[in-house]
mmCIF file of C-alpha atoms in Angstrom:
data_model
loop_
_atom_site.group_PDB
_atom_site.id
_atom_site.type_symbol
_atom_site.label_atom_id
_atom_site.label_comp_id
_atom_site.label_asym_id
_atom_site.label_seq_id
_atom_site.Cartn_x
_atom_site.Cartn_y
_atom_site.Cartn_z
ATOM 1 C CA MET A 940 -135.841 10.214 126.101
ATOM 2 C CA SER A 941 -135.551 10.750 122.835
ATOM 3 C CA ILE A 942 -132.615 9.360 121.154
ATOM 4 C CA ASP A 943 -131.358 12.642 120.570
ATOM 5 C CA GLN A 944 -131.678 13.806 124.564
ATOM 6 C CA ALA A 945 -129.819 10.901 125.244
ATOM 7 C CA VAL A 946 -126.818 12.057 123.008
ATOM 8 C CA ARG A 947 -126.607 15.028 124.378
ATOM 9 C CA ASP A 948 -127.177 13.919 127.543
ATOM 10 C CA GLN A 949 -124.359 11.824 127.449
ATOM 11 C CA TYR A 950 -122.071 14.941 126.224
ATOM 12 C CA GLU A 951 -122.920 17.052 129.449
ATOM 13 C CA ALA A 952 -122.157 14.270 131.316
ATOM 14 C CA LEU A 953 -118.996 12.578 129.853
ATOM 15 C CA PRO A 954 -117.706 15.366 127.330
ATOM 16 C CA TYR A 955 -115.573 13.527 125.094
ATOM 17 C CA PRO A 956 -112.719 12.818 124.688
ATOM 18 C CA SER A 957 -111.553 13.576 128.331
ATOM 19 C CA ARG A 958 -109.170 16.423 128.670
ATOM 20 C CA ASP A 959 -107.342 18.909 131.321
ATOM 21 C CA PRO A 960 -106.802 22.444 129.801
ATOM 22 C CA LYS A 961 -103.783 22.734 132.018
ATOM 23 C CA ASP A 962 -102.069 20.224 129.694
ATOM 24 C CA GLU A 963 -101.924 22.534 126.878
ATOM 25 C CA LYS A 964 -98.564 23.919 128.596
ATOM 26 C CA ARG A 965 -97.155 20.781 127.817
ATOM 27 C CA ARG A 966 -97.849 19.214 124.759
ATOM 28 C CA LEU A 967 -100.292 20.043 121.496
ATOM 29 C CA ILE A 968 -101.972 16.585 120.388
ATOM 30 C CA ILE A 969 -101.554 16.670 116.621
ATOM 31 C CA GLY A 970 -103.662 14.409 114.041
ATOM 32 C CA SER A 971 -105.661 13.711 111.199
ATOM 33 C CA PRO A 972 -108.008 15.190 109.799
ATOM 34 C CA SER A 973 -107.124 19.154 109.610
ATOM 35 C CA HIS A 974 -103.808 19.245 111.005
ATOM 36 C CA LEU A 975 -102.773 22.591 108.341
ATOM 37 C CA ASP A 976 -100.158 20.432 106.397
ATOM 38 C CA GLU A 977 -102.815 17.936 104.924
ATOM 39 C CA ILE A 978 -105.280 20.895 104.503
ATOM 40 C CA THR A 979 -102.888 22.440 102.483
ATOM 41 C CA HIS A 980 -101.688 19.019 100.754
ATOM 42 C CA HIS A 981 -105.435 17.738 99.800
ATOM 43 C CA ILE A 982 -107.573 20.707 99.846
ATOM 44 C CA PHE A 983 -105.380 24.163 98.724
ATOM 45 C CA SER A 984 -103.164 22.071 95.963
ATOM 46 C CA GLY A 985 -100.213 22.946 98.239
ATOM 47 C CA LYS A 986 -100.677 26.364 98.786
ATOM 48 C CA LEU A 987 -102.982 28.303 100.901
ATOM 49 C CA PRO A 988 -104.574 31.435 99.843
ATOM 50 C CA ASN A 989 -103.740 34.423 100.284
ATOM 51 C CA ARG A 990 -106.217 36.180 101.586
ATOM 52 C CA PRO A 991 -107.901 36.190 105.052
ATOM 53 C CA MET A 992 -109.682 32.233 105.283
ATOM 54 C CA ARG A 993 -112.694 31.039 107.337
ATOM 55 C CA PHE A 994 -112.787 27.546 108.846
ATOM 56 C CA LEU A 995 -115.020 25.807 110.443
ATOM 57 C CA VAL A 996 -114.949 22.708 113.145
ATOM 58 C CA ALA A 997 -118.207 21.179 113.379
ATOM 59 C CA GLY A 998 -119.012 19.439 116.226
ATOM 60 C CA GLY A 999 -116.011 20.382 118.244
ATOM 61 C CA GLY A 1000 -116.623 18.371 121.286
ATOM 62 C CA THR A 1001 -113.455 19.056 124.113
ATOM 63 C CA GLY A 1002 -111.481 20.453 121.759
ATOM 64 C CA ASP A 1003 -108.716 18.533 119.697
ATOM 65 C CA ALA A 1004 -108.695 19.869 116.406
ATOM 66 C CA LEU A 1005 -110.021 22.974 117.412
ATOM 67 C CA VAL A 1006 -106.365 23.327 119.252
ATOM 68 C CA MET A 1007 -104.279 22.234 116.707
ATOM 69 C CA LEU A 1008 -105.652 24.049 113.884
ATOM 70 C CA ALA A 1009 -105.962 27.580 115.938
ATOM 71 C CA GLN A 1010 -102.446 26.561 116.842
ATOM 72 C CA HIS A 1011 -101.144 25.540 113.182
ATOM 73 C CA LEU A 1012 -102.995 29.013 111.794
ATOM 74 C CA ARG A 1013 -101.396 31.316 114.185
ATOM 75 C CA ASP A 1014 -97.539 29.878 114.121
ATOM 76 C CA ALA A 1015 -98.417 29.661 110.227
ATOM 77 C CA GLY A 1016 -98.717 34.080 110.987
ATOM 78 C CA ARG A 1017 -102.040 33.546 109.756
ATOM 79 C CA GLU A 1018 -104.234 35.959 112.666
ATOM 80 C CA ALA A 1019 -106.681 37.281 110.106
ATOM 81 C CA ASP A 1020 -108.256 33.928 109.740
ATOM 82 C CA THR A 1021 -111.394 32.990 111.447
ATOM 83 C CA ILE A 1022 -112.470 30.164 113.366
ATOM 84 C CA VAL A 1023 -115.465 28.978 114.552
ATOM 85 C CA TYR A 1024 -116.480 26.003 116.971
ATOM 86 C CA LEU A 1025 -119.616 24.708 116.775
ATOM 87 C CA ASP A 1026 -120.865 22.266 119.025
ATOM 88 C CA GLN A 1027 -124.081 21.378 121.154
ATOM 89 C CA SER A 1028 -122.720 20.317 124.322
ATOM 90 C CA THR A 1029 -122.182 23.141 126.587
ATOM 91 C CA ALA A 1030 -119.928 21.144 128.752
ATOM 92 C CA SER A 1031 -117.833 20.158 125.979
ATOM 93 C CA ARG A 1032 -117.577 24.166 124.162
ATOM 94 C CA LYS A 1033 -116.328 25.165 128.431
ATOM 95 C CA ILE A 1034 -113.786 22.391 127.983
ATOM 96 C CA ALA A 1035 -112.476 23.860 124.785
ATOM 97 C CA GLU A 1036 -112.858 27.670 125.698
ATOM 98 C CA ALA A 1037 -110.324 26.778 128.168
ATOM 99 C CA ARG A 1038 -107.739 24.365 126.294
ATOM 100 C CA ILE A 1039 -107.842 27.753 123.902
ATOM 101 C CA ALA A 1040 -107.310 30.214 126.503
ATOM 102 C CA ALA A 1041 -104.607 28.430 127.931
ATOM 103 C CA ARG A 1042 -102.608 28.921 124.813
ATOM 104 C CA GLY A 1043 -103.940 32.679 123.851
ATOM 105 C CA LEU A 1044 -105.459 32.125 120.689
ATOM 106 C CA LYS A 1045 -108.536 33.373 119.174
ATOM 107 C CA VAL A 1046 -111.860 31.277 118.145
ATOM 108 C CA ASP A 1047 -115.213 31.877 117.912
ATOM 109 C CA PHE A 1048 -117.595 29.690 119.824
ATOM 110 C CA ILE A 1049 -121.296 28.899 119.375
ATOM 111 C CA THR A 1050 -123.634 26.271 121.091
ATOM 112 C CA GLY A 1051 -125.835 24.550 118.955
ATOM 113 C CA SER A 1052 -126.699 21.230 116.387
ATOM 114 C CA LEU A 1053 -124.576 21.173 113.440
ATOM 115 C CA LEU A 1054 -127.908 20.281 111.615
ATOM 116 C CA ASP A 1055 -128.572 24.395 112.317
ATOM 117 C CA VAL A 1056 -125.414 25.353 110.756
ATOM 118 C CA ALA A 1057 -126.478 27.291 108.352
ATOM 119 C CA THR A 1058 -128.466 29.399 110.396
ATOM 120 C CA LEU A 1059 -125.890 29.642 113.717
ATOM 121 C CA ALA A 1060 -122.660 29.945 111.763
ATOM 122 C CA PRO A 1061 -123.481 31.022 107.819
ATOM 123 C CA GLY A 1062 -120.702 30.528 104.793
ATOM 124 C CA PRO A 1063 -119.236 30.586 103.318
ATOM 125 C CA PHE A 1064 -115.973 28.244 105.107
ATOM 126 C CA ASP A 1065 -113.056 27.295 102.950
ATOM 127 C CA TYR A 1066 -112.908 24.189 105.295
ATOM 128 C CA ILE A 1067 -114.750 22.426 107.534
ATOM 129 C CA ASP A 1068 -113.497 19.514 109.927
ATOM 130 C CA CYS A 1069 -116.283 17.360 111.362
ATOM 131 C CA CYS A 1070 -114.790 14.677 113.326
ATOM 132 C CA GLY A 1071 -116.772 11.396 114.608
ATOM 133 C CA VAL A 1072 -120.026 13.851 114.324
ATOM 134 C CA LEU A 1073 -121.660 12.519 111.297
ATOM 135 C CA HIS A 1074 -122.160 8.671 112.443
ATOM 136 C CA HIS A 1075 -124.166 9.961 115.182
ATOM 137 C CA LEU A 1076 -126.855 11.625 113.818
ATOM 138 C CA ASP A 1077 -130.500 10.116 112.687
ATOM 139 C CA SER A 1078 -129.593 11.259 109.346
ATOM 140 C CA PRO A 1079 -125.935 11.558 108.476
ATOM 141 C CA GLU A 1080 -126.818 12.905 104.811
ATOM 142 C CA GLU A 1081 -128.791 15.348 106.387
ATOM 143 C CA GLY A 1082 -126.209 16.232 108.417
ATOM 144 C CA LEU A 1083 -123.209 15.863 105.420
ATOM 145 C CA ALA A 1084 -125.692 18.135 103.508
ATOM 146 C CA ALA A 1085 -126.021 20.980 106.105
ATOM 147 C CA LEU A 1086 -122.108 21.010 105.948
ATOM 148 C CA VAL A 1087 -121.989 21.199 101.882
ATOM 149 C CA SER A 1088 -124.735 24.273 102.824
ATOM 150 C CA VAL A 1089 -121.993 26.103 103.860
ATOM 151 C CA LEU A 1090 -118.537 24.844 102.008
ATOM 152 C CA ALA A 1091 -117.059 27.534 99.602
ATOM 153 C CA PRO A 1092 -117.126 26.261 95.967
ATOM 154 C CA ASP A 1093 -113.246 25.936 95.811
ATOM 155 C CA GLY A 1094 -113.074 24.792 99.782
ATOM 156 C CA GLY A 1095 -113.170 21.283 101.097
ATOM 157 C CA MET A 1096 -113.479 19.122 104.323
ATOM 158 C CA GLY A 1097 -111.385 16.659 106.519
ATOM 159 C CA LEU A 1098 -114.511 14.207 107.812
ATOM 160 C CA MET A 1099 -113.790 10.986 109.767
ATOM 161 C CA VAL A 1100 -116.648 8.035 110.517
ATOM 162 C CA TYR A 1101 -116.467 4.754 111.978
ATOM 163 C CA GLY A 1102 -115.312 2.084 109.947
ATOM 164 C CA ALA A 1103 -117.728 -0.896 110.025
ATOM 165 C CA LEU A 1104 -115.215 -3.728 109.515
ATOM 166 C CA GLY A 1105 -112.510 -2.382 111.850
ATOM 167 C CA ARG A 1106 -115.134 -2.141 114.544
ATOM 168 C CA ARG A 1107 -115.897 -5.584 114.879
ATOM 169 C CA GLY A 1108 -117.229 -7.019 117.842
ATOM 170 C CA VAL A 1109 -118.442 -3.262 119.271
ATOM 171 C CA TYR A 1110 -122.110 -3.463 117.764
ATOM 172 C CA ASP A 1111 -121.930 -7.097 119.047
ATOM 173 C CA LEU A 1112 -121.569 -5.767 122.898
ATOM 174 C CA GLN A 1113 -123.879 -2.675 122.513
ATOM 175 C CA ALA A 1114 -126.880 -4.832 121.515
ATOM 176 C CA ILE A 1115 -126.230 -6.309 124.227
ATOM 177 C CA LEU A 1116 -125.728 -3.391 126.661
ATOM 178 C CA ARG A 1117 -129.040 -1.771 125.905
ATOM 179 C CA GLN A 1118 -130.550 -5.047 127.675
ATOM 180 C CA VAL A 1119 -128.442 -5.180 130.443
ATOM 181 C CA ALA A 1120 -126.723 -1.606 130.859
ATOM 182 C CA SER A 1121 -129.640 1.125 129.735
ATOM 183 C CA ASP A 1122 -130.478 2.248 133.238
ATOM 184 C CA GLY A 1123 -129.152 4.204 136.024
ATOM 185 C CA SER A 1124 -126.309 7.216 136.124
ATOM 186 C CA PRO A 1125 -123.353 7.000 133.269
ATOM 187 C CA GLN A 1126 -121.162 6.326 135.691
ATOM 188 C CA ARG A 1127 -123.712 2.848 137.141
ATOM 189 C CA ARG A 1128 -123.805 1.718 133.584
ATOM 190 C CA VAL A 1129 -120.416 2.083 132.871
ATOM 191 C CA ALA A 1130 -119.181 0.389 136.177
ATOM 192 C CA LEU A 1131 -122.046 -2.073 135.079
ATOM 193 C CA THR A 1132 -120.271 -2.668 131.626
ATOM 194 C CA ARG A 1133 -116.593 -2.822 132.790
ATOM 195 C CA LYS A 1134 -117.616 -5.817 134.801
ATOM 196 C CA ILE A 1135 -119.173 -7.578 132.032
ATOM 197 C CA LEU A 1136 -116.074 -6.433 129.910
ATOM 198 C CA ALA A 1137 -113.930 -8.386 132.368
ATOM 199 C CA GLY A 1138 -115.970 -11.824 131.726
ATOM 200 C CA LEU A 1139 -116.201 -11.931 127.966
ATOM 201 C CA PRO A 1140 -114.654 -15.032 126.243
ATOM 202 C CA PRO A 1141 -111.776 -15.683 124.601
ATOM 203 C CA THR A 1142 -114.342 -16.396 121.156
ATOM 204 C CA ASN A 1143 -115.680 -12.939 121.575
ATOM 205 C CA TRP A 1144 -115.314 -10.927 118.355
ATOM 206 C CA LEU A 1145 -114.561 -7.588 120.744
ATOM 207 C CA ARG A 1146 -112.002 -9.171 122.687
ATOM 208 C CA LEU A 1147 -110.092 -10.628 119.872
ATOM 209 C CA ASN A 1148 -110.073 -6.859 117.548
ATOM 210 C CA HIS A 1149 -107.504 -5.561 118.270
ATOM 211 C CA GLN A 1150 -108.215 -2.262 116.245
ATOM 212 C CA VAL A 1151 -110.465 -1.343 118.867
ATOM 213 C CA ARG A 1152 -108.672 -1.403 122.973
ATOM 214 C CA GLY A 1153 -110.484 1.656 124.330
ATOM 215 C CA HIS A 1154 -112.750 -0.910 126.350
ATOM 216 C CA VAL A 1155 -109.562 -2.203 127.969
ATOM 217 C CA SER A 1156 -107.655 1.044 128.910
ATOM 218 C CA GLY A 1157 -110.107 3.970 128.568
ATOM 219 C CA ASP A 1158 -112.256 6.195 130.737
ATOM 220 C CA ALA A 1159 -115.350 6.452 131.834
ATOM 221 C CA ALA A 1160 -116.085 8.743 129.061
ATOM 222 C CA GLU A 1161 -113.811 6.520 125.799
ATOM 223 C CA VAL A 1162 -116.175 3.375 127.391
ATOM 224 C CA PHE A 1163 -119.275 5.093 127.184
ATOM 225 C CA ASP A 1164 -118.663 6.619 123.742
ATOM 226 C CA LEU A 1165 -117.695 2.942 122.297
ATOM 227 C CA LEU A 1166 -120.191 0.891 123.555
ATOM 228 C CA LEU A 1167 -123.020 2.627 125.411
ATOM 229 C CA HIS A 1168 -123.889 5.114 122.576
ATOM 230 C CA ALA A 1169 -127.542 5.626 122.293
ATOM 231 C CA ARG A 1170 -126.403 6.144 118.188
ATOM 232 C CA ASP A 1171 -124.054 5.123 116.312
ATOM 233 C CA ARG A 1172 -123.332 3.737 112.673
ATOM 234 C CA PRO A 1173 -120.128 2.096 110.929
ATOM 235 C CA TYR A 1174 -119.375 2.689 107.047
ATOM 236 C CA THR A 1175 -117.316 0.753 104.613
ATOM 237 C CA VAL A 1176 -115.329 1.585 101.731
ATOM 238 C CA GLY A 1177 -118.720 1.742 99.856
ATOM 239 C CA GLU A 1178 -120.896 3.508 101.640
ATOM 240 C CA ILE A 1179 -118.605 6.019 102.024
ATOM 241 C CA LEU A 1180 -118.386 6.628 98.192
ATOM 242 C CA THR A 1181 -122.070 6.420 97.434
ATOM 243 C CA TRP A 1182 -122.798 8.462 100.672
ATOM 244 C CA LEU A 1183 -120.503 11.241 99.226
ATOM 245 C CA ASP A 1184 -121.407 10.770 95.666
ATOM 246 C CA GLY A 1185 -125.408 11.589 96.732
ATOM 247 C CA SER A 1186 -123.993 14.996 98.484
ATOM 248 C CA GLU A 1187 -122.258 16.283 94.957
ATOM 249 C CA LEU A 1188 -118.887 15.474 96.988
ATOM 250 C CA ARG A 1189 -115.602 13.771 95.445
ATOM 251 C CA LEU A 1190 -113.406 11.742 97.620
ATOM 252 C CA LEU A 1191 -109.758 13.603 97.225
ATOM 253 C CA ASP A 1192 -107.861 10.723 99.592
ATOM 254 C CA TRP A 1193 -107.563 9.111 102.448
ATOM 255 C CA ALA A 1194 -105.307 10.380 105.436
ATOM 256 C CA GLU A 1195 -103.355 7.070 104.823
ATOM 257 C CA PRO A 1196 -103.642 6.225 101.402
ATOM 258 C CA ALA A 1197 -101.497 2.904 102.203
ATOM 259 C CA ARG A 1198 -103.804 1.290 104.026
ATOM 260 C CA TYR A 1199 -106.607 1.687 101.004
ATOM 261 C CA ASP A 1200 -103.747 0.038 98.961
ATOM 262 C CA PRO A 1201 -104.253 -4.209 98.529
ATOM 263 C CA ALA A 1202 -100.108 -3.816 97.947
ATOM 264 C CA SER A 1203 -99.853 -2.696 101.306
ATOM 265 C CA TYR A 1204 -101.133 -6.322 102.445
ATOM 266 C CA ILE A 1205 -99.970 -8.413 100.020
ATOM 267 C CA SER A 1206 -95.909 -9.472 98.949
ATOM 268 C CA ASP A 1207 -96.799 -11.752 95.838
ATOM 269 C CA THR A 1208 -96.187 -9.829 92.803
ATOM 270 C CA GLU A 1209 -98.589 -11.908 90.528
ATOM 271 C CA ALA A 1210 -101.321 -11.127 93.225
ATOM 272 C CA ARG A 1211 -100.440 -7.250 93.296
ATOM 273 C CA ASN A 1212 -100.605 -6.870 89.277
ATOM 274 C CA GLN A 1213 -104.218 -8.725 89.750
ATOM 275 C CA PHE A 1214 -105.526 -5.648 92.527
ATOM 276 C CA ALA A 1215 -103.291 -3.181 90.442
ATOM 277 C CA ALA A 1216 -105.781 -3.668 87.371
ATOM 278 C CA LEU A 1217 -108.677 -2.859 89.130
ATOM 279 C CA PRO A 1218 -110.109 0.477 89.493
ATOM 280 C CA LYS A 1219 -108.859 2.717 92.298
ATOM 281 C CA GLU A 1220 -112.439 2.463 94.391
ATOM 282 C CA SER A 1221 -112.352 -1.469 93.649
ATOM 283 C CA ARG A 1222 -108.957 -1.163 95.323
ATOM 284 C CA TRP A 1223 -110.113 0.521 98.304
ATOM 285 C CA ALA A 1224 -112.745 -1.627 99.290
ATOM 286 C CA MET A 1225 -110.473 -4.866 98.637
ATOM 287 C CA ALA A 1226 -107.803 -3.370 100.880
ATOM 288 C CA GLU A 1227 -110.098 -2.850 103.602
ATOM 289 C CA LEU A 1228 -111.379 -6.281 103.090
ATOM 290 C CA LEU A 1229 -107.835 -8.068 103.568
ATOM 291 C CA SER A 1230 -106.864 -5.726 106.499
ATOM 292 C CA GLY A 1231 -110.665 -5.949 108.102
ATOM 293 C CA GLY A 1232 -110.412 -2.406 108.620
ATOM 294 C CA PRO A 1233 -109.880 0.399 109.766
ATOM 295 C CA ALA A 1234 -111.711 0.973 112.784
ATOM 296 C CA ALA A 1235 -112.013 4.501 111.249
ATOM 297 C CA HIS A 1236 -111.859 6.389 108.000
ATOM 298 C CA VAL A 1237 -110.457 9.707 107.589
ATOM 299 C CA PHE A 1238 -110.323 11.254 104.347
ATOM 300 C CA TYR A 1239 -110.716 14.514 102.438
ATOM 301 C CA VAL A 1240 -113.583 15.631 100.625
ATOM 302 C CA ALA A 1241 -114.595 18.507 98.030
ATOM 303 C CA ARG A 1242 -117.379 19.151 96.063
ATOM 304 C CA LYS A 1243 -117.884 17.928 92.674
ATOM 305 C CA GLY A 1244 -117.268 21.145 90.753
ATOM 306 C CA ASN A 1245 -113.755 21.987 92.275
ATOM 307 C CA PRO A 1246 -111.066 20.107 90.166
ATOM 308 C CA VAL A 1247 -108.771 20.464 92.978
ATOM 309 C CA THR A 1248 -105.460 17.855 92.792
ATOM 310 C CA SER A 1249 -102.422 17.589 95.031
ATOM 311 C CA PRO A 1250 -99.516 18.338 93.841
ATOM 312 C CA ALA A 1251 -97.637 15.658 91.645
ATOM 313 C CA ALA A 1252 -95.868 13.162 93.444
ATOM 314 C CA ASP A 1253 -92.706 13.694 91.271
ATOM 315 C CA ASP A 1254 -92.695 17.527 90.922
ATOM 316 C CA LEU A 1255 -88.944 18.900 91.798
ATOM 317 C CA ASP A 1256 -90.487 22.519 92.294
ATOM 318 C CA ALA A 1257 -92.747 21.256 95.370
ATOM 319 C CA ILE A 1258 -91.544 21.700 99.211
ATOM 320 C CA PRO A 1259 -91.452 18.567 100.918
ATOM 321 C CA VAL A 1260 -92.847 18.333 104.236
ATOM 322 C CA LEU A 1261 -92.426 16.097 106.965
ATOM 323 C CA PRO A 1262 -95.157 17.028 109.893
ATOM 324 C CA LYS A 1263 -94.989 14.104 112.000
ATOM 325 C CA MET A 1264 -91.311 13.066 112.095
ATOM 326 C CA SER A 1265 -88.010 15.225 111.323
ATOM 327 C CA GLY A 1266 -86.271 13.433 108.142
ATOM 328 C CA THR A 1267 -82.885 12.317 110.670
ATOM 329 C CA GLU A 1268 -85.711 10.374 113.036
ATOM 330 C CA ILE A 1269 -86.697 8.383 109.912
ATOM 331 C CA VAL A 1270 -83.470 7.727 108.211
ATOM 332 C CA ARG A 1271 -82.857 6.229 111.920
ATOM 333 C CA ALA A 1272 -86.370 4.405 111.772
ATOM 334 C CA ALA A 1273 -86.009 2.906 109.050
ATOM 335 C CA ASN A 1274 -81.919 1.769 110.003
ATOM 336 C CA ALA A 1275 -79.113 0.088 107.579
ATOM 337 C CA ARG A 1276 -81.740 -2.113 105.441
ATOM 338 C CA LEU A 1277 -83.911 1.478 104.282
ATOM 339 C CA VAL A 1278 -87.431 -0.092 105.385
ATOM 340 C CA LEU A 1279 -89.855 2.168 107.491
ATOM 341 C CA GLU A 1280 -92.257 -0.096 109.720
ATOM 342 C CA ALA A 1281 -95.375 1.878 110.401
ATOM 343 C CA ASN A 1282 -96.807 0.585 113.736
ATOM 344 C CA ASP A 1283 -100.295 1.222 114.618
ATOM 345 C CA GLY A 1284 -100.345 -1.244 117.768
ATOM 346 C CA VAL A 1285 -102.277 -3.673 115.384
ATOM 347 C CA GLN A 1286 -100.613 -3.720 111.545
ATOM 348 C CA THR A 1287 -97.291 -3.346 110.460
ATOM 349 C CA LEU A 1288 -96.790 -1.072 107.385
ATOM 350 C CA LYS A 1289 -93.390 -1.661 105.528
ATOM 351 C CA ARG A 1290 -92.506 0.989 103.429
ATOM 352 C CA PRO A 1291 -89.145 0.676 101.175
ATOM 353 C CA LEU A 1292 -86.964 4.027 101.052
ATOM 354 C CA PRO A 1293 -84.755 5.047 98.429
ATOM 355 C CA VAL A 1294 -81.301 4.317 98.461
ATOM 356 C CA GLN A 1295 -80.476 8.329 98.437
ATOM 357 C CA SER A 1296 -82.953 8.539 101.921
ATOM 358 C CA PRO A 1297 -80.275 9.313 103.979
ATOM 359 C CA HIS A 1298 -79.038 12.353 101.800
ATOM 360 C CA ILE A 1299 -82.066 13.584 101.346
ATOM 361 C CA LEU A 1300 -84.579 13.107 104.159
ATOM 362 C CA PRO A 1301 -82.482 14.698 107.097
ATOM 363 C CA ARG A 1302 -82.693 17.946 104.505
ATOM 364 C CA ILE A 1303 -86.346 18.752 104.444
ATOM 365 C CA ASP A 1304 -87.402 21.432 106.189
ATOM 366 C CA GLY A 1305 -90.569 22.665 104.373
ATOM 367 C CA LYS A 1306 -89.079 25.612 103.088
ATOM 368 C CA THR A 1307 -87.029 23.893 100.322
ATOM 369 C CA SER A 1308 -87.884 22.732 97.526
ATOM 370 C CA TRP A 1309 -86.622 18.823 95.868
ATOM 371 C CA ARG A 1310 -84.764 20.835 93.011
ATOM 372 C CA GLU A 1311 -83.370 23.078 95.524
ATOM 373 C CA ILE A 1312 -82.322 19.692 97.809
ATOM 374 C CA PHE A 1313 -81.087 17.579 94.984
ATOM 375 C CA ALA A 1314 -79.173 21.115 93.922
ATOM 376 C CA ALA A 1315 -77.096 21.195 97.232
ATOM 377 C CA MET A 1316 -76.586 17.597 97.507
ATOM 378 C CA ASP A 1317 -74.463 18.602 94.036
ATOM 379 C CA ARG A 1318 -74.826 14.604 93.350
ATOM 380 C CA LYS A 1319 -73.313 13.837 90.129
ATOM 381 C CA GLY A 1320 -75.063 11.428 87.765
ATOM 382 C CA SER A 1321 -78.139 12.190 88.845
ATOM 383 C CA ASP A 1322 -80.353 13.555 86.170
ATOM 384 C CA GLU A 1323 -83.983 15.040 86.422
ATOM 385 C CA SER A 1324 -85.675 11.817 85.218
ATOM 386 C CA GLN A 1325 -83.603 9.556 88.119
ATOM 387 C CA GLN A 1326 -84.980 12.622 90.536
ATOM 388 C CA LYS A 1327 -88.537 12.355 89.563
ATOM 389 C CA ASN A 1328 -88.191 9.164 90.314
ATOM 390 C CA ILE A 1329 -86.511 8.861 93.702
ATOM 391 C CA VAL A 1330 -88.992 12.092 94.603
ATOM 392 C CA GLU A 1331 -91.923 10.182 93.635
ATOM 393 C CA THR A 1332 -90.727 6.989 95.696
ATOM 394 C CA LEU A 1333 -90.179 9.217 99.031
ATOM 395 C CA VAL A 1334 -93.764 10.614 98.015
ATOM 396 C CA ARG A 1335 -95.426 7.446 97.799
ATOM 397 C CA ALA A 1336 -93.787 5.614 100.439
ATOM 398 C CA LEU A 1337 -93.932 8.490 103.043
ATOM 399 C CA GLY A 1338 -97.043 10.055 102.488
ATOM 400 C CA GLY A 1339 -98.674 6.666 102.303
ATOM 401 C CA ILE A 1340 -98.717 6.809 105.673
ATOM 402 C CA ASN A 1341 -99.094 10.701 106.223
ATOM 403 C CA LEU A 1342 -95.367 11.477 107.003
ATOM 404 C CA LEU A 1343 -94.855 13.088 104.173
ATOM 405 C CA LEU A 1344 -96.899 15.909 102.577
ATOM 406 C CA LEU A 1345 -96.102 18.510 99.914
ATOM 407 C CA ARG A 1346 -96.090 22.582 99.374
ATOM 408 C CA LYS A 1347 -95.969 24.977 97.018
ATOM 409 C CA ALA A 1348 -93.940 28.224 96.698
#
């Protein structure tokens, strides 16, 4: 059996991630990439085009990104937009279709290979989501080129690929399991894998790696995808940048830029200054080495010829958006010290907030600009320069962990 066939068979037998369409009645799974606020901020300078747009979810699996994006577009009143789902797994497509139907949303479903996207789903697309797919291809370069071929000149993509450092130990186990758990049904292979995992010594790298936990709490689909996948290659920051450069793309930003900043891990001022003197690409790579992660890189890209930039961090006319927590919740979490601790279950990033935060953050509603918020506060002694400093500090602190994004009116 070819590796390509083994990959196809895996997702027919164990659609990933496991989802029950009935759960759509009680929750919407949100994440990165492809949250509509992130797309607006990173790809379109804070404002979506005032015309019907086309979105592609390439390798849509059981539909997490698809459902989130489709729901967000409807909530934003963008019924004229088109969303296309593409995946080679009929079992995964069936689940994604049922989830979309449960919400009464509209999506065009196509079954086939990402490599054939130009024929199956001709572009151009304003935005393309490809999360957790390219690293499973025989040639990720060919897969990315196929997506670029249907990307609009002024469009962009949200991508996720595995991180080499953050998945330390995964590939040791994969090598072992190819020797001792390669035969039989997926269920039998998972059962044997669980027995091997149960006996791992405390020195095993996977057991020591707290960034990867799917083998501990995951279901059969998650265990198989993590440890028994027929093809899986991770990337370092440097490898991602080289890959994008060869594809005529440029990295706009990471979904959580603070995790790619050495200052997030180093407190000493002198040491911080040494890192700050490096080019940004080197800082990103150093942060990856310092943190030993992440297990997955999530980032936004555009064509090299596309000059798009995110809204300026100190633009008082920008509209702040809080996509995950309300301003009141953030203030409460930051407590009296006004230091928000972002914990992903492994690392804690401390984000100091300005002293004005308790007065500002609860006023953020996704409709009101910074300038209007300051005017409503009617705070004497706060000139425009001071307001810009406050805003920039908030954007750096909360935007660095993807809790604050910007729109333009």
